[in-house]
mmCIF file of C-alpha atoms and ligand atoms in Angstrom:
data_model
loop_
_atom_site.group_PDB
_atom_site.id
_atom_site.type_symbol
_atom_site.label_atom_id
_atom_site.label_comp_id
_atom_site.label_asym_id
_atom_site.label_seq_id
_atom_site.Cartn_x
_atom_site.Cartn_y
_atom_site.Cartn_z
ATOM 1 C CA UNK A 1 -29.200 -2.989 14.242
ATOM 2 C CA UNK A 2 -31.479 0.012 14.504
ATOM 3 C CA UNK A 3 -30.226 3.476 13.665
ATOM 4 C CA UNK A 4 -29.972 4.333 17.379
ATOM 5 C CA UNK A 5 -28.003 1.146 18.059
ATOM 6 C CA UNK A 6 -25.540 1.921 15.254
ATOM 7 C CA UNK A 7 -25.013 5.396 16.702
ATOM 8 C CA UNK A 8 -24.495 3.952 20.181
ATOM 9 C CA UNK A 9 -22.078 1.323 18.776
ATOM 10 C CA UNK A 10 -19.767 3.982 17.358
ATOM 11 C CA UNK A 11 -20.280 6.371 20.270
ATOM 12 C CA UNK A 12 -18.864 3.747 22.618
ATOM 13 C CA UNK A 13 -15.915 2.850 20.358
ATOM 14 C CA UNK A 14 -15.189 6.584 20.028
ATOM 15 C CA UNK A 15 -15.406 7.072 23.777
ATOM 16 C CA UNK A 16 -12.835 4.329 24.324
ATOM 17 C CA UNK A 17 -10.481 5.704 21.632
ATOM 18 C CA UNK A 18 -11.236 9.328 20.693
ATOM 19 C CA UNK A 19 -8.417 9.732 18.126
ATOM 20 C CA UNK A 20 -7.931 6.474 16.220
ATOM 21 C CA UNK A 21 -5.594 6.197 13.267
ATOM 22 C CA UNK A 22 -3.743 3.631 11.213
ATOM 23 C CA UNK A 23 -0.928 1.742 12.906
ATOM 24 C CA UNK A 24 1.171 1.943 9.738
ATOM 25 C CA UNK A 25 3.994 4.447 10.208
ATOM 26 C CA UNK A 26 4.589 7.100 7.540
ATOM 27 C CA UNK A 27 5.479 10.772 7.281
ATOM 28 C CA UNK A 28 3.710 11.723 4.040
ATOM 29 C CA UNK A 29 1.015 10.428 1.624
ATOM 30 C CA UNK A 30 3.600 8.688 -0.576
ATOM 31 C CA UNK A 31 5.072 6.686 2.298
ATOM 32 C CA UNK A 32 1.542 5.841 3.480
ATOM 33 C CA UNK A 33 0.645 4.588 -0.007
ATOM 34 C CA UNK A 34 3.767 2.402 -0.118
ATOM 35 C CA UNK A 35 3.143 1.075 3.407
ATOM 36 C CA UNK A 36 -0.461 0.147 2.590
ATOM 37 C CA UNK A 37 0.622 -1.658 -0.601
ATOM 38 C CA UNK A 38 3.225 -3.583 1.424
ATOM 39 C CA UNK A 39 0.686 -4.461 4.133
ATOM 40 C CA UNK A 40 -1.411 -6.727 1.894
ATOM 41 C CA UNK A 41 -1.509 -10.147 3.610
ATOM 42 C CA UNK A 42 1.045 -8.933 6.171
ATOM 43 C CA UNK A 43 0.755 -7.372 9.615
ATOM 44 C CA UNK A 44 1.183 -3.631 10.145
ATOM 45 C CA UNK A 45 3.887 -4.426 12.718
ATOM 46 C CA UNK A 46 5.965 -6.379 10.172
ATOM 47 C CA UNK A 47 5.607 -3.577 7.604
ATOM 48 C CA UNK A 48 6.698 -0.969 10.183
ATOM 49 C CA UNK A 49 9.797 -2.983 11.086
ATOM 50 C CA UNK A 50 10.888 -3.177 7.443
ATOM 51 C CA UNK A 51 9.864 0.370 6.537
ATOM 52 C CA UNK A 52 11.379 2.313 9.438
ATOM 53 C CA UNK A 53 14.942 2.228 8.065
ATOM 54 C CA UNK A 54 13.698 2.377 4.452
ATOM 55 C CA UNK A 55 11.570 5.501 5.059
ATOM 56 C CA UNK A 56 14.509 7.245 6.741
ATOM 57 C CA UNK A 57 16.115 7.356 3.298
ATOM 58 C CA UNK A 58 13.161 7.179 0.892
ATOM 59 C CA UNK A 59 10.475 9.836 1.101
ATOM 60 C CA UNK A 60 9.529 10.405 -2.573
ATOM 61 C CA UNK A 61 8.823 8.325 -5.693
ATOM 62 C CA UNK A 62 12.027 9.660 -7.301
ATOM 63 C CA UNK A 63 14.140 8.443 -4.379
ATOM 64 C CA UNK A 64 12.403 5.066 -4.649
ATOM 65 C CA UNK A 65 13.111 4.629 -8.367
ATOM 66 C CA UNK A 66 16.723 5.728 -7.727
ATOM 67 C CA UNK A 67 16.974 3.022 -5.059
ATOM 68 C CA UNK A 68 15.850 0.412 -7.599
ATOM 69 C CA UNK A 69 13.985 -2.871 -7.388
ATOM 70 C CA UNK A 70 16.891 -5.032 -6.147
ATOM 71 C CA UNK A 71 17.690 -2.837 -3.144
ATOM 72 C CA UNK A 72 14.004 -2.395 -2.357
ATOM 73 C CA UNK A 73 13.514 -6.174 -2.458
ATOM 74 C CA UNK A 74 16.395 -6.573 -0.028
ATOM 75 C CA UNK A 75 14.912 -3.921 2.307
ATOM 76 C CA UNK A 76 11.459 -5.535 2.445
ATOM 77 C CA UNK A 77 12.419 -9.215 2.255
ATOM 78 C CA UNK A 78 10.973 -9.853 5.732
ATOM 79 C CA UNK A 79 7.466 -9.046 4.410
ATOM 80 C CA UNK A 80 5.366 -11.701 2.686
ATOM 81 C CA UNK A 81 5.154 -11.569 -1.146
ATOM 82 C CA UNK A 82 8.098 -9.158 -1.194
ATOM 83 C CA UNK A 83 9.071 -9.964 -4.805
ATOM 84 C CA UNK A 84 5.737 -8.907 -6.255
ATOM 85 C CA UNK A 85 5.423 -5.996 -3.851
ATOM 86 C CA UNK A 86 8.873 -4.618 -4.772
ATOM 87 C CA UNK A 87 7.894 -4.732 -8.469
ATOM 88 C CA UNK A 88 4.607 -2.951 -7.749
ATOM 89 C CA UNK A 89 6.175 -0.240 -5.585
ATOM 90 C CA UNK A 90 8.760 0.577 -8.262
ATOM 91 C CA UNK A 91 6.075 0.534 -10.991
ATOM 92 C CA UNK A 92 3.704 2.719 -8.981
ATOM 93 C CA UNK A 93 6.524 5.156 -8.174
ATOM 94 C CA UNK A 94 7.337 5.438 -11.897
ATOM 95 C CA UNK A 95 3.654 6.005 -12.658
ATOM 96 C CA UNK A 96 3.448 8.733 -9.988
ATOM 97 C CA UNK A 97 6.444 10.502 -11.551
ATOM 98 C CA UNK A 98 5.233 10.149 -15.151
ATOM 99 C CA UNK A 99 1.534 10.877 -14.669
ATOM 100 C CA UNK A 100 1.177 12.899 -11.471
ATOM 101 C CA UNK A 101 4.411 14.892 -11.171
ATOM 102 C CA UNK A 102 5.581 12.749 -8.253
ATOM 103 C CA UNK A 103 2.473 13.510 -6.142
ATOM 104 C CA UNK A 104 -0.065 11.021 -4.789
ATOM 105 C CA UNK A 105 -3.380 11.665 -6.600
ATOM 106 C CA UNK A 106 -6.509 12.477 -4.586
ATOM 107 C CA UNK A 107 -9.212 10.627 -6.499
ATOM 108 C CA UNK A 108 -10.184 6.988 -6.227
ATOM 109 C CA UNK A 109 -10.017 6.428 -9.985
ATOM 110 C CA UNK A 110 -6.480 7.782 -10.235
ATOM 111 C CA UNK A 111 -5.299 5.858 -7.184
ATOM 112 C CA UNK A 112 -6.815 2.600 -8.422
ATOM 113 C CA UNK A 113 -5.087 3.076 -11.788
ATOM 114 C CA UNK A 114 -1.689 2.657 -10.062
ATOM 115 C CA UNK A 115 0.061 -0.755 -10.061
ATOM 116 C CA UNK A 116 -0.708 -2.777 -6.905
ATOM 117 C CA UNK A 117 -3.393 -0.355 -5.710
ATOM 118 C CA UNK A 118 -6.891 -1.778 -5.214
ATOM 119 C CA UNK A 119 -10.051 -0.352 -3.720
ATOM 120 C CA UNK A 120 -9.051 -1.008 -0.100
ATOM 121 C CA UNK A 121 -5.646 0.677 -0.483
ATOM 122 C CA UNK A 122 -7.279 3.649 -2.209
ATOM 123 C CA UNK A 123 -9.813 3.923 0.626
ATOM 124 C CA UNK A 124 -7.095 3.928 3.302
ATOM 125 C CA UNK A 125 -5.061 6.608 1.494
ATOM 126 C CA UNK A 126 -8.115 8.782 0.760
ATOM 127 C CA UNK A 127 -9.174 8.541 4.396
ATOM 128 C CA UNK A 128 -5.912 8.728 6.274
ATOM 129 C CA UNK A 129 -3.890 11.039 4.023
ATOM 130 C CA UNK A 130 -6.675 13.237 2.649
ATOM 131 C CA UNK A 131 -9.443 13.094 5.262
ATOM 132 C CA UNK A 132 -12.143 11.562 3.030
ATOM 133 C CA UNK A 133 -15.050 9.656 4.578
ATOM 134 C CA UNK A 134 -14.189 6.283 3.055
ATOM 135 C CA UNK A 135 -14.647 2.799 4.508
ATOM 136 C CA UNK A 136 -11.740 0.448 3.875
ATOM 137 C CA UNK A 137 -12.931 -3.105 4.492
ATOM 138 C CA UNK A 138 -10.132 -5.444 5.492
ATOM 139 C CA UNK A 139 -10.408 -8.852 7.138
ATOM 140 C CA UNK A 140 -11.045 -7.321 10.598
ATOM 141 C CA UNK A 141 -13.741 -4.916 9.414
ATOM 142 C CA UNK A 142 -15.411 -7.661 7.384
ATOM 143 C CA UNK A 143 -15.524 -9.990 10.412
ATOM 144 C CA UNK A 144 -16.746 -7.379 12.903
ATOM 145 C CA UNK A 145 -19.473 -6.113 10.552
ATOM 146 C CA UNK A 146 -20.797 -9.627 9.983
ATOM 147 C CA UNK A 147 -20.484 -10.960 13.525
ATOM 148 C CA UNK A 148 -22.105 -8.033 15.211
ATOM 149 C CA UNK A 149 -24.841 -7.531 12.631
ATOM 150 C CA UNK A 150 -23.655 -3.948 12.119
ATOM 151 C CA UNK A 151 -23.264 -4.249 8.332
ATOM 152 C CA UNK A 152 -23.558 -7.861 7.229
ATOM 153 C CA UNK A 153 -22.525 -8.794 3.700
ATOM 154 C CA UNK A 154 -21.154 -11.721 1.702
ATOM 155 C CA UNK A 155 -18.399 -9.683 0.039
ATOM 156 C CA UNK A 156 -16.194 -6.757 1.070
ATOM 157 C CA UNK A 157 -17.997 -4.590 -1.487
ATOM 158 C CA UNK A 158 -21.365 -5.394 0.096
ATOM 159 C CA UNK A 159 -20.050 -4.584 3.577
ATOM 160 C CA UNK A 160 -18.507 -1.338 2.346
ATOM 161 C CA UNK A 161 -21.782 -0.309 0.669
ATOM 162 C CA UNK A 162 -23.692 -0.995 3.894
ATOM 163 C CA UNK A 163 -21.226 1.001 5.975
ATOM 164 C CA UNK A 164 -21.565 3.880 3.510
ATOM 165 C CA UNK A 165 -25.301 3.780 4.119
ATOM 166 C CA UNK A 166 -25.553 3.328 7.871
ATOM 167 C CA UNK A 167 -22.577 5.042 9.571
ATOM 168 C CA UNK A 168 -23.799 8.373 10.966
ATOM 169 C CA UNK A 169 -21.982 11.619 11.588
ATOM 170 C CA UNK A 170 -19.807 12.432 13.474
ATOM 171 C CA UNK A 171 -18.297 8.937 13.111
ATOM 172 C CA UNK A 172 -17.916 8.566 9.339
ATOM 173 C CA UNK A 173 -14.354 9.807 9.078
ATOM 174 C CA UNK A 174 -12.903 7.435 11.700
ATOM 175 C CA UNK A 175 -15.353 4.521 11.501
ATOM 176 C CA UNK A 176 -13.017 2.167 9.661
ATOM 177 C CA UNK A 177 -10.178 2.789 12.140
ATOM 178 C CA UNK A 178 -12.463 1.942 15.062
ATOM 179 C CA UNK A 179 -13.678 -1.203 13.324
ATOM 180 C CA UNK A 180 -10.148 -2.358 12.425
ATOM 181 C CA UNK A 181 -8.835 -1.768 15.950
ATOM 182 C CA UNK A 182 -11.896 -3.387 17.509
ATOM 183 C CA UNK A 183 -11.392 -6.472 15.332
ATOM 184 C CA UNK A 184 -7.650 -6.598 15.909
ATOM 185 C CA UNK A 185 -7.667 -6.260 19.692
ATOM 186 C CA UNK A 186 -11.121 -7.227 21.012
ATOM 187 C CA UNK A 187 -13.340 -8.987 18.488
ATOM 188 C CA UNK A 188 -10.505 -11.311 17.487
ATOM 189 C CA UNK A 189 -10.906 -13.929 14.779
ATOM 190 C CA UNK A 190 -10.379 -17.074 16.842
ATOM 191 C CA UNK A 191 -11.808 -15.983 20.161
ATOM 192 C CA UNK A 192 -13.657 -12.690 20.458
ATOM 193 C CA UNK A 193 -13.073 -11.176 23.900
ATOM 194 C CA UNK A 194 -16.738 -10.482 24.545
ATOM 195 C CA UNK A 195 -16.337 -10.232 28.326
ATOM 196 C CA UNK A 196 -14.465 -6.932 27.940
ATOM 197 C CA UNK A 197 -16.246 -5.630 24.858
ATOM 198 C CA UNK A 198 -17.828 -2.168 25.075
ATOM 199 C CA UNK A 199 -20.610 -3.073 22.622
ATOM 200 C CA UNK A 200 -21.532 -6.485 24.026
ATOM 201 C CA UNK A 201 -25.216 -5.655 24.489
ATOM 202 C CA UNK A 202 -25.553 -4.291 20.937
ATOM 203 C CA UNK A 203 -23.835 -7.216 19.211
ATOM 204 C CA UNK A 204 -25.893 -10.160 17.961
ATOM 205 C CA UNK A 205 -23.066 -12.726 18.032
ATOM 206 C CA UNK A 206 -23.838 -15.813 20.103
ATOM 207 C CA UNK A 207 -22.620 -17.449 22.202
ATOM 208 C CA UNK A 208 -20.639 -14.659 23.836
ATOM 209 C CA UNK A 209 -17.178 -15.620 25.088
ATOM 210 C CA UNK A 210 -17.163 -15.706 28.921
ATOM 211 C CA UNK A 211 -14.251 -14.322 30.969
ATOM 212 C CA UNK A 212 -11.169 -16.570 31.209
ATOM 213 C CA UNK A 213 -11.868 -17.530 34.851
ATOM 214 C CA UNK A 214 -15.280 -18.912 33.850
ATOM 215 C CA UNK A 215 -13.940 -20.872 30.917
ATOM 216 C CA UNK A 216 -12.880 -24.518 31.229
ATOM 217 C CA UNK A 217 -9.302 -24.824 30.026
ATOM 218 C CA UNK A 218 -8.884 -27.369 27.193
ATOM 219 C CA UNK A 219 -6.492 -29.480 29.319
ATOM 220 C CA UNK A 220 -8.948 -29.484 32.223
ATOM 221 C CA UNK A 221 -11.754 -30.398 29.839
ATOM 222 C CA UNK A 222 -9.686 -33.310 28.474
ATOM 223 C CA UNK A 223 -8.929 -34.575 32.014
ATOM 224 C CA UNK A 224 -12.601 -34.297 32.950
ATOM 225 C CA UNK A 225 -13.580 -36.185 29.829
ATOM 226 C CA UNK A 226 -10.985 -38.929 30.506
ATOM 227 C CA UNK A 227 -12.184 -39.226 34.118
ATOM 228 C CA UNK A 228 -15.785 -39.530 33.021
ATOM 229 C CA UNK A 229 -14.874 -42.207 30.416
ATOM 230 C CA UNK A 230 -13.036 -44.205 33.069
ATOM 231 C CA UNK A 231 -16.006 -43.879 35.396
ATOM 232 C CA UNK A 232 -18.345 -45.122 32.652
ATOM 233 C CA UNK A 233 -16.089 -48.110 31.922
ATOM 234 C CA UNK A 234 -15.805 -48.970 35.628
ATOM 235 C CA UNK A 235 -19.583 -48.738 36.021
ATOM 236 C CA UNK A 236 -20.043 -50.989 32.994
ATOM 237 C CA UNK A 237 -17.721 -53.609 34.499
ATOM 238 C CA UNK A 238 -19.527 -53.525 37.832
ATOM 239 C CA UNK A 239 -22.862 -53.941 36.132
ATOM 240 C CA UNK A 240 -21.524 -56.867 34.084
ATOM 241 C CA UNK A 241 -20.140 -58.799 37.060
ATOM 242 C CA UNK A 242 -23.436 -60.345 38.325
ATOM 243 C CA UNK A 243 -24.096 -61.746 34.829
ATOM 244 C CA UNK A 244 -20.639 -63.254 34.807
ATOM 245 C CA UNK A 245 -21.401 -64.743 38.232
ATOM 246 C CA UNK A 246 -24.710 -66.195 37.016
ATOM 247 C CA UNK A 247 -23.072 -67.835 34.076
ATOM 248 C CA UNK A 248 -20.496 -69.463 36.315
ATOM 249 C CA UNK A 249 -23.252 -70.782 38.622
ATOM 250 C CA UNK A 250 -25.126 -72.454 35.743
ATOM 251 C CA UNK A 251 -24.982 -76.273 35.995
ATOM 252 C CA UNK A 252 -22.405 -77.682 33.670
ATOM 253 C CA UNK A 253 -23.626 -79.973 30.915
ATOM 254 C CA UNK A 254 -20.446 -81.907 31.085
ATOM 255 C CA UNK A 255 -20.627 -85.119 33.028
HETATM 256 S S1 LIG B 301 -19.555 -8.993 21.969
HETATM 257 FE FE1 LIG B 301 -17.950 -10.380 21.267
HETATM 258 S S2 LIG B 301 -18.511 -10.894 19.159
HETATM 259 FE FE2 LIG B 301 -19.661 -9.028 19.752
HETATM 260 S S3 LIG B 301 -18.417 -7.319 19.067
HETATM 261 FE FE3 LIG B 301 -17.893 -7.705 21.170
HETATM 262 S S4 LIG B 301 -16.119 -9.104 21.067
HETATM 263 FE FE4 LIG B 301 -17.114 -9.139 19.058
#
């Protein structure tokens, strides 16, 4: 995409959703950090369901370590990989208390030094809790950037580096939210909803998905295919009949 197209891409996403943010619920940076750690390979909705009652009681690392790993495991058992995640959350809470006085640190290096915290989690916390212009690349952002041609790359690091380079102001702060939401609700993994996409003319993905009323339903397609097979078979039989007739009319060699 050209520089003007990239600007127009984000201008339209911003117009449709002027104040995007994460769908993970939290009331302070610590809860956000915990929620992001829990959201690995899980949906934000499932994390919110488990964390709502938990976050009513637990707002600080000290409260989390007082709760303990067993009770935390019980509270988050509806989330995938809850055993490992409970261990990590307790370990990262202990590290926050021991090394950062119970506060969430504000640098990438410090965040990434915490148990269970990778680059993507650090990017989300830096952006959402502290207002940094970071680009967290999750599965949705990775897909949208590659499909559209906005910031193609073979790895999440490559995509992130391209986004760093091409996203203009005033969109840098919220770019990753727009890309996540666009991927989650419009440019979906299985079937992108191109017919209602605000950036359809800027996106290089082909073929574009037509509106539902113009699409042949799979069941209708199967019926059509069965009907056409039957028609072909019937036609074949009709064509074969004269030959069968000729063979019957041949003189018999038998006396
Ligand atoms: S046109 Fe389709 S593939 Fe392109 S961004 Fe929109 S939904 Fe995704």
